[in-house]
Amino acid sequence: MPAMVPNSIWPLLKHWDPAPSTGYHLRHFNRNDGVYMHIDGIDKAVQKINLDFAVGNGQILKGKVVNIISDDKVEIIVGQRQLTATVNTRLEWGRDYLFQVKQHKEPPVLQVLNNGADQDNSTQFEVRQMMNILKLKDDPVIEMLIKSLIKADIPITRDLLLSAKHLLAQSHSLESGIKTVEWMVRHRLPLEKDFFQSVESLFQEEHLSTHANRLLHQMMPMPNRTNAMMALARFLHSLPAANHESSNWLDMLVNKIGFQHENLLSSFASNNKGNNQLNETLKSLVLKLIQDTETPSQLKPAAEMMLKSITGQQLQMVSNDETLVQLLMQLPIRSKDKFDNVSIYWEGKRSRSGQIDSGNCQIFCRLDLNQLNEMLVHIRIQKKNMTIKIHNNYTGLGTALRKWEDLLRMRLEEAGFRLVSLSQVQLEEGKRDDILTDMIIDKSHLDVKI
C-alpha cells in the first residue's frame, strides 16, 4: 500500500471508479461570450437528502407514527425512511415520539422515551432527556450536536456523540464540523480524523479552483523552483481551458484531477511488469510536492488543502447504495492565467452488471448568460425518454425553444434518445436553491429508494 495514502482512507478509495462517459458532454465554456456554467447551491441541496441508515441497538431516534397495526406494533417515519417496529406502550397516530432501539431484529423492538402528547416535548426538553438516558454530563457542544442530529433525523448513540465531540475539537468551526459529522454518519463513514478532515473540505467555501490559483500565485514568483513545483505548475497549465472544443473534455478533466488515483495505483501495482509508467494526475503531483523535502514550507498548507479537497470529493462519491450513482464534482476550469470553479451534479443508476445506465439519469446545470441571465436546466432521462425543463424569466425563450425543438429532437434520436418534452418555467426570485433541492430530492424518475 503506498505510504502517500492514509491507511483508513485507502480501503474505500482504491476501488472507487467514477461513472464512465454516458454520452452527455458539456461544451463551449467561452468566457468571452459570457457563457459559462457552474451549479451554486447544488451541494447544499444534496446535503438535505436523508440517506438510509442502519438500525442498531441503543440508538435513540425521533419518529412520527403513521400507522397503528396493533397495540404493540406501529409504522413510524424517521426522516424519509418508514419502518415497522414493536413498541412497549400504546401510541397515538400522527404523534412524534423519541424511541430507543432495544433489540435490533425484524421488526426492531423500540422503547418509547416520552409522551408524544406532552406540550413539553420541545427540542431542548428532548436534548436534556437524551443526555440523561445516555449518562452524559452537561456540555454545550454535545447539546448543540444532539439538536442538529435530531433535526437531521439521524439516530443517536453515546459512542457517536463522544466520537463526534473529539473530532469537532479539530474543526475549522463548530457549524462546519457538525455538518461534516452528519454527512459522515449518513454515508456510513467511520468517525476518524483522516475522513473528517477530507470530508470537511467539502463544506468549506474554497473550491479546488481556489487552491489551484493560490498555489500558482505562491509558486510563480519563487526564484528557485524545485522539480516538484515546476511539474505541478506545468500540469495545472495543461488542464482543459474554459473554451475547450473537445467533446470529451469532461472525461479528460476528471481523469487529470485524479479521482481514479487509488484505483489506478492498485491496478498498476498488480499488473506492472516493469515496463509501464503510471500517468501523473493532479493528486499525485500534489502528493509529491507535499512529500518533497525541498518544497518551501509556505507552499505546503495550500497543497494540503488541495489534497483534502480532492480526497473529500472522492469520499462523497463512495455510495452505500450499489445501484445508485451520485456525482457532485467541483472542477477547476482554466480561464487564461487563472482557474474558475465549475460544479456538476449527475445522478444515475447501475445495471445488475454494475455498469452505469445512461438511459436512466438526471443532470443539473446552472448557466449565467449575457442576455438570458440566470438559467436552471433540469434534464431527466428515464428509459432513454428525455424531458428538459428550463427555469428562466426571459419572455422570448419560449419562441426560441419551439424554433430549435425539432432539431434537438432529431439530434437526440441519432444518439438513441427520445425527447418527450421541452418546456420553460418562470424562475422566481430567490427560489433557486429551493428548486434545486426539490429536483434532487424528487426521486420518482429512478426505481431506487434512498
XYZ file of C-alpha atoms in Angstrom:
450
model
C 0.000 0.000 0.000
C 1.536 3.328 -0.980
C 2.574 5.387 2.031
C 1.075 8.513 0.484
C -2.499 7.342 1.129
C -3.770 7.381 4.759
C -4.410 3.838 5.951
C -8.025 4.461 6.914
C -8.955 6.032 3.564
C -7.234 3.547 1.248
C -9.820 0.694 1.530
C -12.639 2.993 0.430
C -10.803 4.758 -2.369
C -8.683 2.115 -4.039
C -11.636 0.511 -5.812
C -13.538 3.736 -6.470
C -14.253 4.298 -10.116
C -16.290 7.295 -11.283
C -19.029 6.944 -13.823
C -17.679 6.298 -17.302
C -18.761 8.536 -20.126
C -22.501 8.336 -20.671
C -22.556 10.260 -23.889
C -23.521 13.588 -22.315
C -20.923 16.316 -22.523
C -20.996 19.970 -21.601
C -19.275 22.103 -24.196
C -18.284 25.623 -25.165
C -17.249 27.279 -21.913
C -16.446 30.594 -23.506
C -15.890 33.439 -21.067
C -15.566 35.912 -23.920
C -19.182 35.198 -24.839
C -20.215 35.409 -21.215
C -21.259 31.759 -21.311
C -20.042 29.550 -18.511
C -21.622 27.023 -16.204
C -21.488 26.205 -12.540
C -24.005 24.977 -10.012
C -24.224 27.178 -6.954
C -26.310 25.647 -4.184
C -26.372 22.069 -5.504
C -24.064 20.972 -2.673
C -26.476 22.464 -0.119
C -29.370 20.660 -1.770
C -27.546 17.315 -1.812
C -26.820 17.669 1.899
C -30.576 17.724 2.601
C -31.085 14.219 1.226
C -31.582 11.856 4.161
C -29.782 8.697 3.116
C -30.820 5.358 4.573
C -29.432 4.401 7.981
C -28.830 1.121 9.771
C -30.910 0.448 12.890
C -28.690 -0.621 15.809
C -29.083 -1.442 19.477
C -29.006 1.540 21.802
C -29.814 4.147 19.160
C -32.166 6.973 20.085
C -34.273 8.306 17.238
C -37.246 10.577 16.723
C -40.118 9.301 14.622
C -43.735 10.042 13.711
C -46.382 7.334 13.985
C -48.047 6.957 10.578
C -49.885 3.652 11.068
C -51.050 1.643 14.079
C -51.044 -2.051 13.217
C -51.858 -3.279 16.744
C -51.422 -2.142 20.341
C -47.744 -3.070 20.278
C -46.853 -2.729 16.600
C -46.674 0.517 14.612
C -45.196 2.040 11.489
C -43.085 5.164 12.017
C -41.248 7.574 9.751
C -37.751 8.734 10.619
C -36.717 11.366 8.108
C -37.583 9.770 4.774
C -37.419 6.182 5.975
C -40.507 4.262 7.073
C -40.127 1.210 9.303
C -42.337 -1.215 11.199
C -41.487 -1.711 14.883
C -42.670 -3.368 18.077
C -43.212 -0.873 20.925
C -43.662 -1.191 24.694
C -46.752 1.001 25.040
C -49.782 2.089 23.096
C -49.139 5.095 20.847
C -51.272 7.685 19.071
C -51.399 8.122 15.319
C -49.726 11.278 13.999
C -47.642 11.932 17.131
C -43.863 12.401 17.313
C -42.032 10.261 19.861
C -38.481 9.578 20.996
C -37.570 5.896 20.703
C -34.593 3.837 21.801
C -33.736 0.626 19.948
C -33.732 -2.220 22.484
C -33.438 -5.147 20.097
C -32.208 -4.957 16.527
C -34.199 -7.612 14.752
C -37.036 -7.704 12.219
C -39.084 -5.856 13.254
C -36.925 -3.913 15.745
C -38.107 -3.519 19.339
C -38.331 0.139 20.376
C -38.775 1.619 23.846
C -40.826 4.820 23.956
C -38.939 7.505 25.884
C -41.524 10.300 26.002
C -45.222 11.021 25.742
C -45.948 12.350 22.289
C -48.945 14.280 23.620
C -46.888 16.319 26.119
C -46.640 20.015 25.458
C -43.150 19.896 26.989
C -41.615 17.973 24.120
C -39.553 20.878 22.868
C -36.177 20.211 21.302
C -34.437 21.424 24.470
C -36.507 19.019 26.570
C -35.604 16.151 24.225
C -31.908 17.098 24.399
C -31.925 17.016 28.213
C -33.789 13.714 28.169
C -31.271 12.152 25.786
C -28.311 13.348 27.842
C -29.809 11.790 30.973
C -30.544 8.479 29.255
C -27.043 8.330 27.744
C -25.449 9.386 31.075
C -23.698 12.413 29.605
C -22.515 15.407 31.638
C -23.622 18.936 30.801
C -21.723 20.024 27.720
C -22.811 22.824 25.314
C -21.041 21.155 22.383
C -22.846 17.843 22.991
C -26.163 19.705 23.342
C -25.674 21.524 20.042
C -24.668 18.266 18.369
C -27.791 16.473 19.644
C -30.041 19.310 18.436
C -28.536 19.125 14.968
C -28.748 15.331 14.764
C -32.405 15.364 15.893
C -33.216 17.974 13.252
C -31.378 15.898 10.637
C -33.316 12.729 11.626
C -30.102 10.872 12.454
C -30.205 8.125 15.134
C -28.027 8.970 18.160
C -25.807 6.854 20.416
C -23.429 7.723 23.247
C -20.408 6.494 21.257
C -21.412 8.596 18.245
C -21.662 11.755 20.355
C -18.323 11.210 22.125
C -16.501 10.371 18.877
C -18.037 13.398 17.163
C -17.089 15.737 20.016
C -13.469 14.619 19.722
C -13.480 15.436 16.008
C -15.231 18.780 16.480
C -12.271 19.976 18.555
C -10.204 19.787 15.329
C -12.769 21.532 13.136
C -12.463 24.923 11.448
C -15.778 25.881 13.048
C -18.415 24.152 15.142
C -21.068 24.619 12.450
C -18.843 23.191 9.719
C -17.791 20.311 11.963
C -21.356 19.312 12.819
C -22.340 19.354 9.135
C -19.362 17.109 8.442
C -20.356 14.650 11.178
C -23.935 14.497 9.866
C -22.671 13.822 6.351
C -20.282 11.088 7.508
C -22.972 9.312 9.544
C -25.388 9.373 6.606
C -22.733 7.907 4.326
C -21.653 5.372 6.968
C -18.069 6.575 7.118
C -16.051 5.880 10.286
C -15.770 8.919 12.563
C -11.993 9.107 12.227
C -9.637 12.046 11.812
C -8.492 11.309 8.233
C -12.050 11.007 6.949
C -13.234 14.021 8.936
C -10.566 16.386 7.585
C -11.135 15.339 3.986
C -14.930 15.480 4.171
C -14.913 18.836 5.968
C -13.180 20.319 2.941
C -16.458 19.747 1.041
C -18.183 22.230 3.327
C -15.599 24.981 3.008
C -16.307 27.938 0.765
C -12.989 27.477 -1.039
C -13.105 25.129 -4.017
C -10.427 23.216 -5.865
C -10.033 26.125 -8.279
C -9.246 28.441 -5.355
C -6.499 26.143 -4.129
C -5.048 25.918 -7.655
C -4.985 29.713 -8.007
C -3.360 30.099 -4.596
C -0.636 27.533 -5.310
C 0.210 29.088 -8.665
C 0.242 32.580 -7.128
C 2.653 31.401 -4.435
C 4.922 29.340 -6.698
C 5.433 31.599 -9.690
C 7.435 34.427 -8.000
C 9.817 31.980 -6.281
C 13.294 32.154 -7.873
C 14.421 28.609 -7.046
C 11.572 26.359 -8.041
C 12.056 22.641 -7.363
C 11.304 19.890 -9.875
C 8.093 19.048 -7.988
C 6.961 22.698 -8.122
C 7.666 23.029 -11.847
C 5.949 19.719 -12.639
C 2.810 20.818 -10.776
C 2.780 24.263 -12.422
C 3.133 22.735 -15.911
C 0.364 20.250 -15.169
C -2.037 22.925 -13.918
C -1.496 24.929 -17.106
C -2.198 21.782 -19.161
C -5.707 21.316 -17.744
C -8.553 21.904 -20.253
C -9.384 25.568 -20.768
C -12.792 27.194 -20.450
C -13.230 27.326 -24.239
C -12.024 23.775 -24.905
C -13.752 22.421 -28.017
C -13.245 18.689 -27.466
C -16.409 16.661 -26.879
C -14.695 14.617 -24.150
C -13.140 17.485 -22.186
C -15.063 16.462 -19.050
C -13.606 12.942 -19.139
C -10.141 14.422 -19.675
C -10.503 16.773 -16.712
C -11.853 14.134 -14.321
C -9.002 11.784 -15.190
C -6.364 14.515 -14.912
C -7.528 15.601 -11.453
C -7.003 12.070 -10.162
C -10.417 10.966 -8.931
C -9.371 7.442 -10.017
C -5.903 7.776 -8.465
C -6.103 4.951 -5.878
C -7.877 2.622 -8.291
C -5.151 3.182 -10.889
C -2.429 2.661 -8.278
C -3.980 -0.644 -7.262
C -4.221 -1.844 -10.870
C -0.720 -0.633 -11.645
C 0.758 -2.435 -8.624
C -0.883 -5.743 -9.573
C -0.281 -5.582 -13.336
C 3.004 -3.698 -13.663
C 5.742 -5.734 -15.355
C 8.393 -3.074 -15.005
C 7.937 -1.549 -18.443
C 4.963 0.749 -17.836
C 4.620 4.161 -16.248
C 1.609 5.396 -14.340
C 0.314 8.658 -15.796
C 0.635 11.638 -13.496
C -2.510 13.255 -12.090
C -3.094 16.453 -10.171
C -3.470 14.412 -6.986
C -0.210 12.509 -7.495
C 1.736 15.705 -8.225
C 0.310 17.463 -5.164
C 1.306 14.450 -3.066
C 4.848 14.643 -4.443
C 5.006 18.349 -3.672
C 3.950 17.730 -0.065
C 6.398 14.862 0.411
C 9.360 16.606 -1.258
C 11.795 17.774 1.446
C 12.857 20.665 -0.792
C 9.349 22.132 -1.009
C 9.214 25.532 0.750
C 7.168 25.304 3.935
C 4.875 28.181 2.902
C 3.550 26.099 -0.038
C 2.502 23.069 1.971
C -0.700 24.432 3.621
C -2.247 25.261 0.215
C -1.083 21.922 -1.219
C -2.531 20.025 1.732
C -5.865 21.853 1.346
C -5.925 20.919 -2.345
C -5.235 17.275 -1.469
C -8.050 17.272 1.104
C -10.408 18.834 -1.453
C -9.724 16.079 -3.989
C -9.947 13.287 -1.397
C -13.132 14.774 0.057
C -14.764 14.673 -3.358
C -13.691 11.058 -3.769
C -15.269 10.175 -0.429
C -18.599 11.815 -1.307
C -18.695 9.663 -4.447
C -18.475 6.467 -2.375
C -22.107 5.376 -2.060
C -23.517 2.723 0.252
C -26.155 2.038 -2.400
C -24.643 -0.146 -5.114
C -27.485 0.631 -7.520
C -27.305 4.427 -7.290
C -24.585 6.738 -8.591
C -24.445 10.365 -7.446
C -21.614 12.605 -8.603
C -21.126 16.140 -7.340
C -17.824 17.401 -8.702
C -16.099 20.722 -8.133
C -13.777 21.139 -11.117
C -11.122 23.795 -11.847
C -11.609 25.181 -15.368
C -8.658 27.143 -16.729
C -9.502 30.635 -17.963
C -6.347 32.332 -19.277
C -3.973 32.558 -16.287
C -6.408 31.579 -13.553
C -8.999 28.946 -12.706
C -12.761 29.253 -12.339
C -14.915 26.794 -10.430
C -17.494 24.582 -12.151
C -19.896 22.342 -10.223
C -21.677 19.452 -11.905
C -24.319 17.216 -10.339
C -25.105 13.937 -12.068
C -27.307 11.110 -10.816
C -27.890 7.736 -12.397
C -28.382 4.013 -11.921
C -26.157 1.000 -12.192
C -27.333 -2.080 -14.034
C -27.162 -5.542 -12.463
C -23.753 -5.992 -14.050
C -22.506 -2.842 -12.324
C -22.401 -0.695 -15.461
C -23.692 2.871 -15.497
C -27.179 3.026 -17.005
C -27.074 6.087 -19.266
C -30.752 5.591 -20.096
C -31.815 6.496 -16.548
C -30.230 9.589 -15.059
C -30.603 13.272 -14.418
C -28.297 16.238 -14.876
C -28.454 19.734 -13.380
C -26.846 22.818 -14.877
C -26.817 26.463 -13.888
C -25.975 28.991 -16.573
C -25.220 32.705 -16.327
C -25.870 34.250 -19.739
C -25.439 37.773 -21.043
C -28.967 38.132 -22.397
C -30.938 35.385 -20.684
C -29.323 35.949 -17.258
C -29.709 33.094 -14.765
C -30.977 29.792 -16.152
C -31.506 26.426 -14.438
C -31.655 23.408 -16.720
C -33.048 20.130 -15.416
C -32.549 17.147 -17.734
C -34.336 13.970 -16.692
C -33.859 10.706 -18.576
C -35.843 7.542 -17.924
C -35.583 4.566 -20.237
C -33.960 6.921 -22.776
C -37.020 9.192 -22.717
C -35.833 12.729 -22.026
C -37.634 15.702 -20.525
C -35.930 19.088 -20.351
C -37.253 21.814 -18.068
C -35.667 25.274 -18.229
C -36.202 27.734 -15.375
C -35.770 31.250 -16.792
C -37.691 34.530 -16.909
C -36.822 35.689 -20.449
C -40.096 36.234 -22.329
C -38.704 35.312 -25.753
C -37.227 31.990 -24.644
C -40.375 30.003 -25.420
C -40.252 31.112 -29.075
C -36.593 30.088 -29.318
C -37.287 26.696 -27.770
C -40.059 25.990 -30.276
C -37.761 27.045 -33.126
C -34.982 24.636 -32.156
C -37.070 21.793 -30.725
C -37.269 19.770 -33.956
C -33.505 19.946 -34.491
C -32.863 18.942 -30.871
C -35.292 16.030 -31.177
C -33.551 14.820 -34.353
C -30.066 15.010 -32.782
C -31.243 13.135 -29.699
C -32.818 10.412 -31.840
C -29.495 9.992 -33.614
C -27.951 9.330 -30.189
C -30.684 6.852 -29.285
C -32.853 9.092 -27.090
C -36.423 10.374 -27.401
C -37.342 13.941 -26.477
C -40.635 13.829 -24.567
C -40.921 17.497 -23.668
C -39.019 20.777 -23.721
C -40.552 23.493 -21.559
C -39.894 26.796 -19.832
C -40.811 27.584 -16.216
C -40.611 31.026 -14.632
C -37.660 31.298 -12.229
C -38.895 33.061 -9.113
C -36.532 35.481 -7.414
C -34.667 33.853 -4.543
C -36.121 30.392 -5.217
C -33.087 28.855 -6.953
C -31.800 26.759 -4.038
C -35.325 25.517 -3.225
C -35.819 24.441 -6.841
C -32.504 22.586 -6.869
C -33.351 20.841 -3.604
C -36.771 19.754 -4.883
C -35.206 18.441 -8.094
C -32.676 16.302 -6.246
C -34.973 15.002 -3.511
C -37.654 14.075 -6.079
C -36.643 10.501 -6.879
C -39.717 9.477 -8.881
C -37.586 9.120 -12.002
C -35.461 6.343 -10.504
C -36.525 2.863 -9.408
C -34.253 3.280 -6.375
C -35.088 4.299 -2.834
C -32.637 6.358 -0.808
